[in-house]
């Protein structure tokens, strides 16, 4: 919600309002009188605006650039206003980018954002204060505040940024042999994901198979997943599928009584 930055001017009992006006009224007997209009006249109209951010999270890929949307309604110019971007999920409110007095002022910017943030100054004229964040890092994931402030009004919006890893590797299926009951032990492993992905085994009809064991490891800022399944039937195609949002990688193994063949398939964008 926007907030007014104006304060009421002080007045003196012996001082007349220089811009006071009079309003004509009619009495019951038809005579006219005048009452003073004490509301001071100001040539400046209070700039009230709403800061708008995206309704849904903004998804970014590590290593690429992303735009954090932020604009005002109505689409008035914010060239003469203060535009400030913060991280909200830190212990203290920390500055990501500051635009003030027609220039960027980033002396107090978070160190990890140095040289990676940019406001398109030409877009400020159209009320667009979106922030360009370059070379996205996994640590950039979080909540951001876009604050826009004029001399008499301010408002803000929140942007939820979620980062995906760009180092995803196709799943690899390995065969661990048969157990005493004749069950075939298969392992599926995939590395380089962020955040943690979903891994599932499917038979040739797309039916999900029950997992025997699950192993999840995190190395620095990326996840590796390894799942094991036991197959008690033959002459079938078994799929290992790893999914994260709109990304999906898949590997295929064909089991027969005579041989075991392994193949890989990739769908979606990795």
Short mmCIF file of C-alpha atoms in Angstrom, two decimals:
data_model
loop_
_atom_site.label_atom_id
_atom_site.label_comp_id
_atom_site.label_asym_id
_atom_site.label_seq_id
_atom_site.Cartn_x
_atom_site.Cartn_y
_atom_site.Cartn_z
CA UNK A 1 0.00 0.00 0.00
CA UNK A 2 1.31 3.44 -0.89
CA UNK A 3 2.14 6.00 1.73
CA UNK A 4 1.98 9.79 1.61
CA UNK A 5 5.24 11.56 2.29
CA UNK A 6 3.63 15.01 2.74
CA UNK A 7 3.15 16.77 6.07
CA UNK A 8 0.57 19.42 6.89
CA UNK A 9 1.98 23.03 6.86
CA UNK A 10 1.95 24.94 10.14
CA UNK A 11 -0.25 28.08 10.35
CA UNK A 12 -0.39 31.27 12.39
CA UNK A 13 -3.57 32.83 13.81
CA UNK A 14 -2.61 36.26 12.49
CA UNK A 15 -1.46 35.02 9.08
CA UNK A 16 -3.93 34.92 6.20
CA UNK A 17 -3.86 32.16 3.64
CA UNK A 18 -2.54 33.81 0.48
CA UNK A 19 -4.51 31.46 -1.75
CA UNK A 20 -7.74 31.36 0.24
CA UNK A 21 -10.88 31.58 -1.90
CA UNK A 22 -14.50 32.46 -1.10
CA UNK A 23 -17.53 30.42 -2.00
CA UNK A 24 -20.94 31.99 -2.62
CA UNK A 25 -23.96 30.67 -0.70
CA UNK A 26 -27.62 31.64 -0.63
CA UNK A 27 -29.60 32.08 2.56
CA UNK A 28 -33.28 31.30 3.04
CA UNK A 29 -34.26 34.94 2.56
CA UNK A 30 -32.55 35.10 -0.81
CA UNK A 31 -29.54 37.15 0.24
CA UNK A 32 -26.11 36.01 -0.74
CA UNK A 33 -23.19 35.64 1.61
CA UNK A 34 -19.70 34.26 1.42
CA UNK A 35 -17.80 31.66 3.39
CA UNK A 36 -14.04 31.33 3.10
CA UNK A 37 -12.54 28.25 1.41
CA UNK A 38 -9.66 27.57 3.76
CA UNK A 39 -8.15 24.70 1.73
CA UNK A 40 -4.83 26.07 0.45
CA UNK A 41 -4.28 26.00 -3.27
CA UNK A 42 -1.24 24.17 -4.52
CA UNK A 43 -0.08 24.05 -8.13
CA UNK A 44 1.37 20.56 -7.48
CA UNK A 45 -0.86 17.49 -7.62
CA UNK A 46 0.13 14.65 -5.30
CA UNK A 47 1.60 11.82 -7.38
CA UNK A 48 -0.17 8.74 -6.15
CA UNK A 49 0.80 5.52 -7.87
CA UNK A 50 0.83 1.79 -7.32
CA UNK A 51 3.97 -0.30 -7.65
CA UNK A 52 3.23 -3.60 -9.37
CA UNK A 53 5.33 -6.78 -9.42
CA UNK A 54 4.73 -10.24 -10.93
CA UNK A 55 1.96 -12.38 -9.47
CA UNK A 56 4.00 -15.57 -9.96
CA UNK A 57 7.59 -16.44 -9.09
CA UNK A 58 10.30 -15.45 -11.57
CA UNK A 59 12.35 -18.49 -12.66
CA UNK A 60 15.99 -18.02 -13.57
CA UNK A 61 18.75 -20.35 -14.73
CA UNK A 62 22.15 -20.13 -13.06
CA UNK A 63 24.69 -18.45 -15.31
CA UNK A 64 22.08 -16.64 -17.41
CA UNK A 65 20.45 -13.20 -17.11
CA UNK A 66 16.98 -12.51 -15.70
CA UNK A 67 14.62 -9.55 -15.47
CA UNK A 68 12.90 -8.80 -12.16
CA UNK A 69 9.67 -7.00 -13.21
CA UNK A 70 8.58 -3.83 -11.42
CA UNK A 71 6.48 -0.93 -12.73
CA UNK A 72 4.03 1.75 -11.64
CA UNK A 73 0.35 2.29 -12.38
CA UNK A 74 -0.57 4.59 -13.94
CA UNK A 75 2.45 4.53 -16.25
CA UNK A 76 3.95 7.82 -15.11
CA UNK A 77 7.64 8.63 -15.37
CA UNK A 78 9.81 7.64 -12.41
CA UNK A 79 12.92 9.37 -13.76
CA UNK A 80 12.80 11.98 -10.98
CA UNK A 81 11.98 9.43 -8.25
CA UNK A 82 14.05 7.17 -6.01
CA UNK A 83 14.09 3.50 -7.07
CA UNK A 84 15.53 0.98 -4.63
CA UNK A 85 15.82 -2.80 -4.74
CA UNK A 86 16.38 -4.86 -1.56
CA UNK A 87 16.80 -8.48 -0.50
CA UNK A 88 14.05 -9.34 1.99
CA UNK A 89 15.26 -12.75 3.17
CA UNK A 90 18.47 -11.57 4.77
CA UNK A 91 18.93 -10.80 8.48
CA UNK A 92 19.04 -7.11 7.66
CA UNK A 93 17.38 -5.32 4.76
CA UNK A 94 20.23 -5.24 2.26
CA UNK A 95 20.46 -3.11 -0.85
CA UNK A 96 20.71 -4.72 -4.27
CA UNK A 97 20.45 -1.54 -6.39
CA UNK A 98 19.75 2.18 -5.85
CA UNK A 99 18.76 4.82 -8.41
CA UNK A 100 18.53 8.38 -7.09
CA UNK A 101 18.98 11.91 -8.50
CA UNK A 102 19.05 10.54 -12.04
CA UNK A 103 21.94 8.13 -11.48
CA UNK A 104 22.79 4.74 -10.03
CA UNK A 105 24.31 4.91 -6.54
CA UNK A 106 25.63 1.52 -5.53
CA UNK A 107 28.37 2.32 -3.04
CA UNK A 108 26.42 0.40 -0.35
CA UNK A 109 25.34 -2.45 -2.62
CA UNK A 110 25.67 -6.06 -1.45
CA UNK A 111 29.12 -7.19 -2.53
CA UNK A 112 27.90 -10.29 -4.40
CA UNK A 113 25.76 -8.09 -6.71
CA UNK A 114 28.56 -5.72 -7.77
CA UNK A 115 28.54 -5.27 -11.52
CA UNK A 116 25.55 -7.57 -12.04
CA UNK A 117 22.55 -5.21 -11.65
CA UNK A 118 21.16 -2.68 -14.08
CA UNK A 119 18.14 -0.41 -14.48
CA UNK A 120 17.24 0.55 -18.06
CA UNK A 121 17.11 4.34 -17.69
CA UNK A 122 15.12 4.82 -20.89
CA UNK A 123 12.37 2.61 -19.44
CA UNK A 124 12.07 4.75 -16.30
CA UNK A 125 10.31 7.37 -18.43
CA UNK A 126 7.56 4.77 -19.05
CA UNK A 127 7.22 3.84 -15.38
CA UNK A 128 9.25 0.65 -15.79
CA UNK A 129 11.75 0.09 -12.96
CA UNK A 130 12.51 -3.57 -13.69
CA UNK A 131 15.93 -4.77 -12.61
CA UNK A 132 18.22 -6.78 -14.89
CA UNK A 133 20.31 -9.29 -12.94
CA UNK A 134 23.23 -10.77 -14.91
CA UNK A 135 25.11 -14.03 -14.47
CA UNK A 136 22.54 -15.42 -12.04
CA UNK A 137 23.84 -17.45 -9.10
CA UNK A 138 22.07 -20.05 -7.01
CA UNK A 139 22.53 -17.71 -4.03
CA UNK A 140 20.38 -15.10 -5.82
CA UNK A 141 17.26 -17.14 -5.07
CA UNK A 142 14.96 -15.35 -2.65
CA UNK A 143 12.52 -12.47 -2.16
CA UNK A 144 13.23 -8.97 -3.42
CA UNK A 145 11.51 -5.65 -2.72
CA UNK A 146 11.14 -2.92 -5.36
CA UNK A 147 10.56 0.43 -3.62
CA UNK A 148 9.69 3.56 -5.61
CA UNK A 149 9.50 6.90 -3.80
CA UNK A 150 8.56 10.38 -4.97
CA UNK A 151 8.64 13.53 -2.83
CA UNK A 152 5.09 12.94 -1.65
CA UNK A 153 4.36 9.22 -2.08
CA UNK A 154 5.94 5.77 -2.00
CA UNK A 155 4.90 2.19 -2.67
CA UNK A 156 6.60 -1.17 -3.11
CA UNK A 157 6.16 -4.66 -4.55
CA UNK A 158 7.77 -8.04 -3.85
CA UNK A 159 9.40 -10.33 -6.42
CA UNK A 160 10.02 -14.03 -5.70
CA UNK A 161 13.07 -15.29 -7.60
CA UNK A 162 13.77 -19.01 -7.98
CA UNK A 163 16.98 -20.29 -9.52
CA UNK A 164 17.60 -23.55 -11.37
CA UNK A 165 20.99 -25.11 -12.03
CA UNK A 166 22.37 -25.16 -15.57
CA UNK A 167 24.60 -28.20 -14.92
CA UNK A 168 21.99 -30.96 -15.00
CA UNK A 169 23.31 -34.28 -16.26
CA UNK A 170 21.26 -36.96 -17.98
CA UNK A 171 20.44 -39.87 -15.68
CA UNK A 172 22.65 -42.95 -15.89
CA UNK A 173 21.25 -46.46 -15.33
CA UNK A 174 23.55 -49.17 -14.02
CA UNK A 175 22.79 -52.87 -13.55
CA UNK A 176 23.72 -54.43 -10.23
CA UNK A 177 22.81 -58.02 -11.12
CA UNK A 178 20.15 -60.41 -9.89
CA UNK A 179 19.33 -61.34 -6.32
CA UNK A 180 18.39 -64.83 -5.09
CA UNK A 181 14.74 -64.28 -5.90
CA UNK A 182 15.54 -63.45 -9.51
CA UNK A 183 14.95 -59.72 -9.10
CA UNK A 184 17.09 -57.44 -11.25
CA UNK A 185 18.65 -54.56 -9.30
CA UNK A 186 18.85 -51.27 -11.25
CA UNK A 187 20.40 -47.98 -10.10
CA UNK A 188 19.62 -44.58 -11.63
CA UNK A 189 21.73 -41.53 -10.83
CA UNK A 190 21.72 -37.90 -11.99
CA UNK A 191 23.82 -34.94 -10.86
CA UNK A 192 23.95 -31.15 -11.04
CA UNK A 193 20.39 -30.22 -10.11
CA UNK A 194 19.07 -27.25 -8.17
CA UNK A 195 16.74 -27.29 -6.40
CA UNK A 196 16.23 -30.96 -5.58
CA UNK A 197 14.52 -32.80 -8.47
CA UNK A 198 12.04 -35.67 -8.54
CA UNK A 199 13.22 -39.07 -9.78
CA UNK A 200 10.88 -41.89 -10.75
CA UNK A 201 10.98 -45.30 -12.42
CA UNK A 202 8.29 -46.17 -14.99
CA UNK A 203 7.49 -49.38 -16.84
CA UNK A 204 6.66 -49.58 -20.55
CA UNK A 205 3.04 -48.59 -19.86
CA UNK A 206 4.01 -45.53 -17.85
CA UNK A 207 3.13 -47.07 -14.49
CA UNK A 208 5.29 -45.80 -11.66
CA UNK A 209 7.42 -48.46 -9.96
CA UNK A 210 8.09 -48.64 -6.24
CA UNK A 211 11.57 -47.57 -5.16
CA UNK A 212 13.71 -49.77 -2.98
CA UNK A 213 16.24 -47.17 -1.85
CA UNK A 214 16.72 -43.41 -2.27
CA UNK A 215 19.95 -41.47 -1.85
CA UNK A 216 20.15 -37.68 -2.07
CA UNK A 217 23.39 -35.71 -1.73
CA UNK A 218 24.10 -31.99 -1.87
CA UNK A 219 27.48 -30.82 -3.08
CA UNK A 220 27.93 -27.07 -2.50
CA UNK A 221 24.85 -25.63 -4.23
CA UNK A 222 23.72 -28.62 -6.34
CA UNK A 223 21.95 -31.92 -5.73
CA UNK A 224 22.65 -35.45 -6.94
CA UNK A 225 19.99 -38.15 -6.70
CA UNK A 226 20.31 -41.93 -6.85
CA UNK A 227 17.40 -44.36 -6.74
CA UNK A 228 17.32 -48.14 -6.83
CA UNK A 229 14.53 -50.36 -8.12
CA UNK A 230 14.17 -54.17 -8.31
CA UNK A 231 12.53 -55.66 -11.41
CA UNK A 232 10.91 -59.09 -11.19
CA UNK A 233 9.71 -59.35 -14.79
CA UNK A 234 11.47 -59.45 -18.14
CA UNK A 235 10.93 -58.39 -21.76
CA UNK A 236 10.10 -54.87 -20.70
CA UNK A 237 11.23 -51.29 -21.13
CA UNK A 238 12.12 -49.50 -17.90
CA UNK A 239 12.43 -45.71 -17.79
CA UNK A 240 14.30 -43.58 -15.25
CA UNK A 241 12.95 -40.04 -15.33
CA UNK A 242 14.27 -36.98 -13.50
CA UNK A 243 12.02 -33.90 -13.41
CA UNK A 244 12.25 -30.35 -12.15
CA UNK A 245 9.46 -27.95 -13.05
CA UNK A 246 9.44 -27.81 -16.87
CA UNK A 247 12.73 -29.71 -17.28
CA UNK A 248 12.85 -33.48 -17.73
CA UNK A 249 15.69 -35.89 -18.49
CA UNK A 250 15.15 -39.60 -19.07
CA UNK A 251 17.12 -42.82 -19.52
CA UNK A 252 15.81 -46.15 -20.84
CA UNK A 253 16.84 -49.73 -20.22
CA UNK A 254 15.45 -52.75 -22.06
CA UNK A 255 15.42 -55.94 -20.01
CA UNK A 256 15.18 -59.37 -21.64
CA UNK A 257 15.95 -62.90 -20.62
CA UNK A 258 19.01 -62.82 -22.82
CA UNK A 259 20.43 -59.30 -22.61
CA UNK A 260 20.11 -55.92 -21.01
CA UNK A 261 20.39 -52.88 -23.25
CA UNK A 262 20.71 -49.29 -22.05
CA UNK A 263 19.74 -46.12 -23.88
CA UNK A 264 19.14 -42.48 -23.05
CA UNK A 265 16.50 -39.99 -23.99
CA UNK A 266 16.26 -36.28 -23.33
CA UNK A 267 13.07 -34.23 -23.42
CA UNK A 268 12.31 -30.64 -22.60
CA UNK A 269 15.06 -28.13 -21.95
CA UNK A 270 17.95 -28.96 -19.72
#
